[in-house]
Short mmCIF file of C-alpha atoms in Angstrom, two decimals:
data_model
loop_
_atom_site.label_atom_id
_atom_site.label_comp_id
_atom_site.label_asym_id
_atom_site.label_seq_id
_atom_site.Cartn_x
_atom_site.Cartn_y
_atom_site.Cartn_z
CA UNK A 133 -54.56 -14.78 83.85
CA UNK A 134 -54.71 -17.09 86.98
CA UNK A 135 -54.17 -20.70 87.23
CA UNK A 136 -55.04 -22.52 90.50
CA UNK A 137 -52.88 -25.42 90.19
CA UNK A 138 -49.49 -24.75 91.68
CA UNK A 139 -46.21 -26.65 91.28
CA UNK A 140 -42.81 -25.81 90.75
CA UNK A 141 -41.69 -25.39 87.08
CA UNK A 142 -39.27 -27.75 85.79
CA UNK A 143 -36.71 -27.47 82.86
CA UNK A 144 -36.63 -29.46 79.66
CA UNK A 145 -34.85 -32.28 81.60
CA UNK A 146 -37.17 -32.36 84.45
CA UNK A 147 -35.08 -30.60 86.95
CA UNK A 148 -37.06 -28.36 89.26
CA UNK A 149 -36.66 -24.62 88.60
CA UNK A 150 -37.50 -21.62 90.83
CA UNK A 151 -39.64 -19.01 89.25
CA UNK A 152 -37.93 -15.86 88.88
CA UNK A 153 -34.59 -17.25 87.94
CA UNK A 154 -33.45 -16.94 84.37
CA UNK A 155 -31.25 -19.23 82.35
CA UNK A 156 -28.93 -17.34 79.96
CA UNK A 157 -29.87 -18.00 76.36
CA UNK A 158 -27.69 -20.24 74.60
CA UNK A 159 -26.59 -17.70 72.06
CA UNK A 160 -26.68 -14.07 72.32
CA UNK A 161 -25.23 -12.89 68.98
CA UNK A 162 -27.06 -10.00 67.12
CA UNK A 163 -25.74 -9.48 63.75
CA UNK A 164 -24.70 -6.30 62.14
CA UNK A 165 -23.54 -4.57 65.32
CA UNK A 166 -27.09 -4.42 66.95
CA UNK A 167 -26.23 -6.58 69.99
CA UNK A 168 -26.03 -4.75 73.37
CA UNK A 169 -27.06 -1.31 74.65
CA UNK A 170 -24.96 0.43 72.06
CA UNK A 171 -26.64 -1.15 69.19
CA UNK A 172 -28.75 1.91 68.07
CA UNK A 173 -25.57 4.12 68.23
CA UNK A 174 -23.70 1.46 66.08
CA UNK A 175 -26.56 1.52 63.53
CA UNK A 176 -26.40 5.43 63.18
CA UNK A 177 -22.75 5.23 62.65
CA UNK A 178 -23.31 2.61 59.92
CA UNK A 179 -26.00 4.95 58.32
CA UNK A 180 -23.45 7.88 58.42
CA UNK A 181 -20.87 5.65 56.64
CA UNK A 182 -23.56 4.49 54.08
CA UNK A 183 -24.41 8.13 53.47
CA UNK A 184 -20.73 8.91 52.71
CA UNK A 185 -20.60 5.86 50.35
CA UNK A 186 -23.69 7.06 48.58
CA UNK A 187 -22.37 10.63 48.24
CA UNK A 188 -19.07 9.25 46.80
CA UNK A 189 -21.00 7.19 44.20
CA UNK A 190 -23.26 10.10 43.32
CA UNK A 191 -20.36 12.44 42.55
CA UNK A 192 -18.61 9.84 40.49
CA UNK A 193 -21.64 8.99 38.59
CA UNK A 194 -22.53 12.61 37.72
CA UNK A 195 -19.14 13.33 36.40
CA UNK A 196 -18.90 9.99 34.69
CA UNK A 197 -22.41 10.35 33.10
CA UNK A 198 -21.44 13.76 31.58
CA UNK A 199 -18.31 12.51 30.13
CA UNK A 200 -19.89 9.43 28.77
CA UNK A 201 -22.73 11.52 27.24
CA UNK A 202 -20.31 13.95 25.52
CA UNK A 203 -18.07 11.09 24.40
CA UNK A 204 -20.99 9.05 23.08
CA UNK A 205 -22.35 12.04 20.99
CA UNK A 206 -18.97 12.91 19.70
CA UNK A 207 -18.06 9.42 18.63
CA UNK A 208 -21.51 7.97 17.79
CA UNK A 209 -20.87 5.04 19.95
CA UNK A 210 -24.03 3.08 20.96
CA UNK A 211 -22.09 1.20 23.67
CA UNK A 212 -20.80 4.51 25.16
CA UNK A 213 -24.30 6.02 25.07
CA UNK A 214 -25.62 3.00 26.88
CA UNK A 215 -23.11 3.47 29.58
CA UNK A 216 -24.14 7.22 29.58
CA UNK A 217 -27.74 6.07 30.38
CA UNK A 218 -26.49 3.56 32.98
CA UNK A 219 -24.70 6.41 34.83
CA UNK A 220 -27.50 8.68 34.57
CA UNK A 221 -29.70 5.95 36.15
CA UNK A 222 -27.19 5.35 38.90
CA UNK A 223 -27.04 9.01 39.88
CA UNK A 224 -30.91 9.21 39.94
CA UNK A 225 -31.07 6.15 42.07
CA UNK A 226 -28.44 7.39 44.57
CA UNK A 227 -30.85 10.50 45.07
CA UNK A 228 -33.57 7.96 46.02
CA UNK A 229 -31.06 6.10 48.37
CA UNK A 230 -30.12 9.29 50.04
CA UNK A 231 -33.75 10.13 50.61
CA UNK A 232 -34.36 6.70 51.99
CA UNK A 233 -31.49 7.23 54.61
CA UNK A 234 -33.26 10.35 55.83
CA UNK A 235 -36.94 9.33 55.63
CA UNK A 236 -36.45 5.95 57.34
CA UNK A 237 -35.09 7.53 60.59
CA UNK A 238 -38.43 9.67 61.19
CA UNK A 239 -39.96 8.73 64.55
CA UNK A 240 -43.26 6.62 64.76
CA UNK A 241 -46.51 8.55 64.65
CA UNK A 242 -50.27 7.96 64.84
CA UNK A 243 -50.43 7.01 61.23
CA UNK A 244 -47.19 4.85 61.35
CA UNK A 245 -46.98 3.40 64.81
CA UNK A 246 -44.20 1.05 63.86
CA UNK A 247 -42.03 3.91 62.41
CA UNK A 248 -40.80 4.41 58.73
CA UNK A 249 -38.06 1.82 58.58
CA UNK A 250 -39.53 0.19 55.60
CA UNK A 251 -39.05 3.61 53.61
CA UNK A 252 -35.56 2.10 52.81
CA UNK A 253 -37.16 -0.82 50.98
CA UNK A 254 -39.49 1.35 49.10
CA UNK A 255 -36.85 3.78 47.81
CA UNK A 256 -34.50 0.75 46.96
CA UNK A 257 -37.30 -0.68 44.93
CA UNK A 258 -37.64 2.54 42.98
CA UNK A 259 -33.86 2.39 42.39
CA UNK A 260 -34.39 -1.03 40.93
CA UNK A 261 -37.10 0.33 38.67
CA UNK A 262 -34.86 3.18 37.66
CA UNK A 263 -32.00 0.66 36.73
CA UNK A 264 -34.50 -1.27 34.71
CA UNK A 265 -36.20 1.43 32.77
CA UNK A 266 -33.47 4.08 32.43
CA UNK A 267 -30.39 1.66 32.07
CA UNK A 268 -31.70 -1.54 30.78
CA UNK A 269 -34.32 -0.50 28.39
CA UNK A 270 -32.32 2.31 26.84
CA UNK A 271 -29.26 -0.13 26.37
CA UNK A 272 -31.43 -2.47 24.46
CA UNK A 273 -32.82 0.32 22.33
CA UNK A 274 -29.32 1.59 21.55
CA UNK A 275 -28.09 -1.98 20.58
CA UNK A 276 -31.05 -2.56 18.15
CA UNK A 277 -30.70 0.89 16.55
CA UNK A 278 -26.99 0.27 16.04
CA UNK A 279 -27.92 -3.04 14.33
CA UNK A 280 -30.56 -1.65 12.14
CA UNK A 281 -28.89 1.59 11.17
CA UNK A 282 -25.30 0.70 10.99
CA UNK A 283 -22.42 2.98 11.80
CA UNK A 284 -19.38 4.37 10.27
CA UNK A 285 -16.76 4.63 12.62
CA UNK A 286 -14.71 7.87 13.59
CA UNK A 287 -11.26 6.53 14.92
CA UNK A 288 -10.51 10.07 16.57
CA UNK A 289 -13.88 9.97 18.13
CA UNK A 290 -13.62 6.38 19.26
CA UNK A 291 -10.07 7.28 20.82
CA UNK A 292 -11.86 9.80 22.89
CA UNK A 293 -14.52 7.36 23.90
CA UNK A 294 -12.22 4.74 24.99
CA UNK A 295 -10.34 7.34 27.15
CA UNK A 296 -13.54 8.46 28.59
CA UNK A 297 -14.42 4.83 29.63
CA UNK A 298 -10.75 4.27 30.94
CA UNK A 299 -11.51 7.23 33.25
CA UNK A 300 -14.81 5.97 34.10
CA UNK A 301 -13.45 2.50 34.97
CA UNK A 302 -10.99 4.16 37.51
CA UNK A 303 -13.74 6.29 38.97
CA UNK A 304 -16.19 3.50 39.27
CA UNK A 305 -13.57 1.27 40.82
CA UNK A 306 -12.92 3.74 43.56
CA UNK A 307 -16.48 3.93 44.31
CA UNK A 308 -16.73 -0.01 44.35
CA UNK A 309 -13.71 -0.17 46.70
CA UNK A 310 -15.38 2.31 49.08
CA UNK A 311 -18.40 0.18 49.21
CA UNK A 312 -16.51 -3.03 49.58
CA UNK A 313 -14.55 -1.55 52.52
CA UNK A 314 -17.77 -0.65 54.29
CA UNK A 315 -19.13 -4.29 53.70
CA UNK A 316 -15.94 -5.65 55.13
CA UNK A 317 -16.47 -3.53 58.19
CA UNK A 318 -20.04 -4.72 58.67
CA UNK A 319 -18.86 -8.47 58.11
CA UNK A 320 -16.26 -7.75 60.76
CA UNK A 321 -18.81 -6.45 63.31
CA UNK A 322 -21.19 -9.38 62.66
CA UNK A 323 -18.37 -11.94 63.02
CA UNK A 324 -18.90 -13.50 59.45
CA UNK A 325 -17.08 -13.40 56.05
CA UNK A 326 -17.38 -11.16 53.21
CA UNK A 327 -19.36 -13.66 51.15
CA UNK A 328 -21.79 -14.26 53.82
CA UNK A 329 -22.20 -10.39 54.50
CA UNK A 330 -22.95 -9.82 50.73
CA UNK A 331 -25.52 -12.71 50.78
CA UNK A 332 -27.13 -11.88 54.11
CA UNK A 333 -26.45 -8.21 54.79
CA UNK A 334 -29.61 -6.17 55.65
CA UNK A 335 -28.79 -2.70 54.59
CA UNK A 336 -30.53 -2.28 51.20
CA UNK A 337 -29.03 1.12 50.64
CA UNK A 338 -25.39 -0.34 50.70
CA UNK A 339 -26.52 -3.33 48.71
CA UNK A 340 -27.86 -1.20 46.20
CA UNK A 341 -24.80 0.95 45.85
CA UNK A 342 -22.65 -2.15 45.71
CA UNK A 343 -24.75 -3.63 42.99
CA UNK A 344 -24.68 -0.37 41.10
CA UNK A 345 -20.91 0.02 41.25
CA UNK A 346 -20.21 -3.65 40.47
CA UNK A 347 -22.34 -3.47 37.21
CA UNK A 348 -20.94 -0.24 36.27
CA UNK A 349 -17.46 -1.62 36.22
CA UNK A 350 -18.53 -4.70 34.35
CA UNK A 351 -20.63 -2.47 31.99
CA UNK A 352 -17.68 -0.26 31.17
CA UNK A 353 -15.50 -3.34 30.38
CA UNK A 354 -18.26 -4.62 28.05
CA UNK A 355 -18.35 -1.20 26.29
CA UNK A 356 -14.41 -0.90 26.07
CA UNK A 357 -14.38 -4.44 24.40
CA UNK A 358 -17.28 -3.44 22.07
CA UNK A 359 -15.77 -0.25 21.04
CA UNK A 360 -12.29 -1.77 20.48
CA UNK A 361 -13.58 -4.67 18.42
CA UNK A 362 -15.54 -2.29 16.36
CA UNK A 363 -12.43 -0.19 15.77
CA UNK A 364 -10.31 -3.29 14.76
CA UNK A 365 -12.90 -5.13 12.63
CA UNK A 366 -15.40 -2.18 11.50
CA UNK A 367 -18.30 -4.44 12.45
CA UNK A 368 -20.86 -2.30 14.59
CA UNK A 369 -22.34 -5.64 15.71
CA UNK A 370 -19.79 -5.87 18.45
CA UNK A 371 -20.88 -2.65 20.01
CA UNK A 372 -24.50 -3.44 19.56
CA UNK A 373 -23.72 -6.75 21.39
CA UNK A 374 -21.95 -4.71 24.08
CA UNK A 375 -25.05 -2.73 24.46
CA UNK A 376 -27.36 -5.73 24.76
CA UNK A 377 -24.96 -7.19 27.34
CA UNK A 378 -25.01 -4.03 29.40
CA UNK A 379 -28.85 -3.98 29.06
CA UNK A 380 -29.08 -7.66 30.20
CA UNK A 381 -26.75 -7.09 33.18
CA UNK A 382 -28.86 -3.93 34.22
CA UNK A 383 -32.12 -5.88 33.87
CA UNK A 384 -30.73 -8.83 36.03
CA UNK A 385 -29.43 -6.51 38.75
CA UNK A 386 -32.71 -4.61 38.80
CA UNK A 387 -34.61 -7.96 39.19
CA UNK A 388 -32.48 -9.12 42.10
CA UNK A 389 -32.77 -5.71 43.92
CA UNK A 390 -36.44 -5.49 43.27
CA UNK A 391 -37.05 -9.07 44.53
CA UNK A 392 -35.31 -8.40 47.73
CA UNK A 393 -37.25 -5.09 48.29
CA UNK A 394 -40.46 -6.66 47.52
CA UNK A 395 -39.91 -9.46 50.16
CA UNK A 396 -39.34 -6.92 52.80
CA UNK A 397 -41.93 -4.62 51.94
CA UNK A 398 -44.65 -7.21 52.06
CA UNK A 399 -43.27 -8.62 55.38
CA UNK A 400 -40.17 -10.82 55.68
CA UNK A 401 -39.11 -12.81 58.82
CA UNK A 402 -35.65 -12.12 60.23
CA UNK A 403 -32.71 -14.16 59.89
CA UNK A 404 -33.43 -17.85 60.96
CA UNK A 405 -30.40 -17.75 63.33
CA UNK A 406 -31.85 -15.01 65.24
CA UNK A 407 -35.28 -16.55 65.21
CA UNK A 408 -33.80 -19.61 66.97
CA UNK A 409 -32.08 -17.42 69.41
CA UNK A 410 -35.38 -15.71 70.28
CA UNK A 411 -37.07 -19.05 70.63
CA UNK A 412 -34.28 -20.44 72.82
CA UNK A 413 -34.29 -17.58 74.96
CA UNK A 414 -38.07 -17.69 75.56
CA UNK A 415 -37.79 -21.42 76.34
CA UNK A 416 -35.01 -20.92 78.83
CA UNK A 417 -37.34 -18.73 80.95
CA UNK A 418 -38.31 -20.58 84.12
CA UNK A 419 -41.92 -19.60 83.78
CA UNK A 420 -42.48 -20.55 80.36
CA UNK A 421 -43.27 -24.13 79.62
CA UNK A 422 -44.02 -24.18 75.77
CA UNK A 423 -43.46 -21.53 73.01
CA UNK A 424 -46.30 -22.61 70.82
CA UNK A 425 -45.84 -19.83 68.11
CA UNK A 426 -43.03 -17.45 67.25
CA UNK A 427 -43.65 -14.94 64.51
CA UNK A 428 -41.08 -12.25 63.45
CA UNK A 429 -41.17 -9.50 60.88
CA UNK A 430 -38.48 -7.07 59.71
CA UNK A 431 -39.83 -3.47 60.09
CA UNK A 432 -36.59 -1.67 59.12
CA UNK A 433 -32.81 -2.06 59.58
CA UNK A 434 -32.94 -1.44 63.46
CA UNK A 435 -36.66 -2.53 64.13
CA UNK A 436 -38.09 -5.91 64.42
CA UNK A 437 -41.58 -7.21 65.47
CA UNK A 438 -41.68 -10.25 67.67
CA UNK A 439 -45.00 -12.05 68.36
CA UNK A 440 -44.93 -15.18 70.47
CA UNK A 441 -47.72 -17.27 71.91
CA UNK A 442 -46.34 -18.91 75.13
CA UNK A 443 -47.79 -21.38 77.73
CA UNK A 444 -46.71 -20.63 81.27
CA UNK A 445 -46.37 -23.39 84.03
CA UNK A 446 -49.26 -23.45 86.34
CA UNK A 447 -49.18 -21.70 89.71
CA UNK A 448 -48.85 -18.01 88.74
CA UNK A 449 -51.56 -15.46 89.48
CA UNK A 450 -52.49 -12.67 87.17
CA UNK A 451 -49.96 -10.05 88.81
CA UNK A 452 -47.06 -12.63 88.43
CA UNK A 453 -47.88 -13.36 84.83
CA UNK A 454 -47.77 -9.71 84.19
CA UNK A 455 -44.45 -9.37 85.87
CA UNK A 456 -43.06 -12.24 83.90
CA UNK A 457 -44.11 -10.77 80.58
CA UNK A 458 -42.63 -7.41 81.40
CA UNK A 459 -39.43 -8.93 82.56
CA UNK A 460 -39.02 -11.08 79.43
CA UNK A 461 -39.73 -8.42 77.12
CA UNK A 462 -37.30 -5.98 78.91
CA UNK A 463 -34.55 -8.69 78.65
CA UNK A 464 -35.16 -9.16 75.10
CA UNK A 465 -34.87 -5.52 74.25
CA UNK A 466 -31.59 -5.38 76.32
CA UNK A 467 -30.11 -8.36 74.35
CA UNK A 468 -31.50 -7.40 70.96
CA UNK A 469 -32.08 -3.61 70.83
CA UNK A 470 -33.62 -3.97 67.23
CA UNK A 471 -36.42 -6.15 68.70
CA UNK A 472 -38.21 -2.94 69.76
CA UNK A 473 -41.80 -4.47 69.20
CA UNK A 474 -42.19 -7.48 71.38
CA UNK A 475 -45.69 -9.00 71.99
CA UNK A 476 -46.22 -12.06 74.16
CA UNK A 477 -49.63 -13.74 74.22
CA UNK A 478 -50.35 -16.26 77.17
CA UNK A 479 -52.27 -19.22 76.08
CA UNK A 480 -53.12 -22.82 77.21
CA UNK A 481 -51.20 -25.16 74.97
CA UNK A 482 -53.12 -28.30 73.84
CA UNK A 483 -51.29 -31.54 72.94
CA UNK A 484 -51.53 -30.52 69.27
CA UNK A 485 -49.95 -27.19 70.01
CA UNK A 486 -47.17 -28.77 71.83
CA UNK A 487 -46.37 -31.28 68.74
CA UNK A 488 -46.45 -28.38 66.55
CA UNK A 489 -44.09 -26.58 68.68
CA UNK A 490 -41.61 -29.35 68.61
CA UNK A 491 -42.06 -29.66 64.97
CA UNK A 492 -41.37 -26.02 64.41
CA UNK A 493 -38.19 -26.16 66.62
CA UNK A 494 -36.80 -29.03 64.47
CA UNK A 495 -37.59 -27.26 61.24
CA UNK A 496 -36.00 -24.16 62.57
CA UNK A 497 -32.88 -26.07 63.58
CA UNK A 498 -32.48 -27.76 60.23
CA UNK A 499 -32.96 -24.34 58.56
CA UNK A 500 -30.24 -22.89 60.70
CA UNK A 501 -27.89 -25.91 60.14
CA UNK A 502 -28.34 -25.35 56.24
CA UNK A 503 -27.59 -21.63 56.59
CA UNK A 504 -24.40 -22.49 58.68
CA UNK A 505 -23.30 -25.05 56.13
CA UNK A 506 -23.86 -22.42 53.21
CA UNK A 507 -21.90 -19.86 55.18
CA UNK A 508 -19.05 -22.46 55.95
CA UNK A 509 -18.86 -23.28 52.23
CA UNK A 510 -18.71 -19.61 51.23
#
């Protein structure tokens, strides 16, 4: 691209700027440890810690599932059988999550030029389906069957069942603590609180394990209360209610996990704070007059697509334009290693384009302000 009109670019305040100089971006934070040249290594380290967390949860769930199944059959408890189905579903889901950790790291190829980062979201979606079908639906079935058939309690069998659930609560709690410790580590690396990290963390594998462990602990509490009330009152309705509550809990968690995975599978923009950082960085470049469009899409935990239309100041020939674009893309990759797919399109901005760019900037600032208020209140 060549422009014949030559003048010195000016900044937003009308001060002359010399082409080739670069103002630092107003912010340079990259969440989740991805900022700086060691970002990829930090992400690999996080993946290793996540894999350990998943293995801990898998081992706990396999042992607990067997104990619950045996205890449920021995006692005839619908709540305990519901919890056995819950643990079996969690065990299968953790196998899915381990597959996602391995498959999402594969290198790009001709068929998948942007890599396999979205494998994580696909396997997390399968895990959500597993929670819904194997856990939630079976729990509802157990509750309905208990209400329709009735049950004669065996106090010795129920004492065994309560003991199994007590051990299960300790094991599930240990796995939950492990997941929470990792989330706290992520929050510390991203310089934000635990509540914010739980809401905005971008690792679907860790979020799924955390959701499973949390619901498992709560489900065990429901089962304990249902079995204890059944023993005290002789009314099977309490255990049936516990099964329904476990089922409702699992269905809700499955819905939330599936909704998050769906959003990222179909193409979701990155965090608005980072979108504003990208825009401010581009606008700070001395050769860029206007950023008319900025589009982002999350391609994986450590891969982001950035596509921007920029209007350059006049006076640059085609070779200088090429140098500018290469320099800007290289600088972005150094500041944000996860921004590994950057596409810049040089365009002539019309008055309408400039007005739209100003409106987009205001809207993004308002969105970021809302996010920051939400984070401060968390």
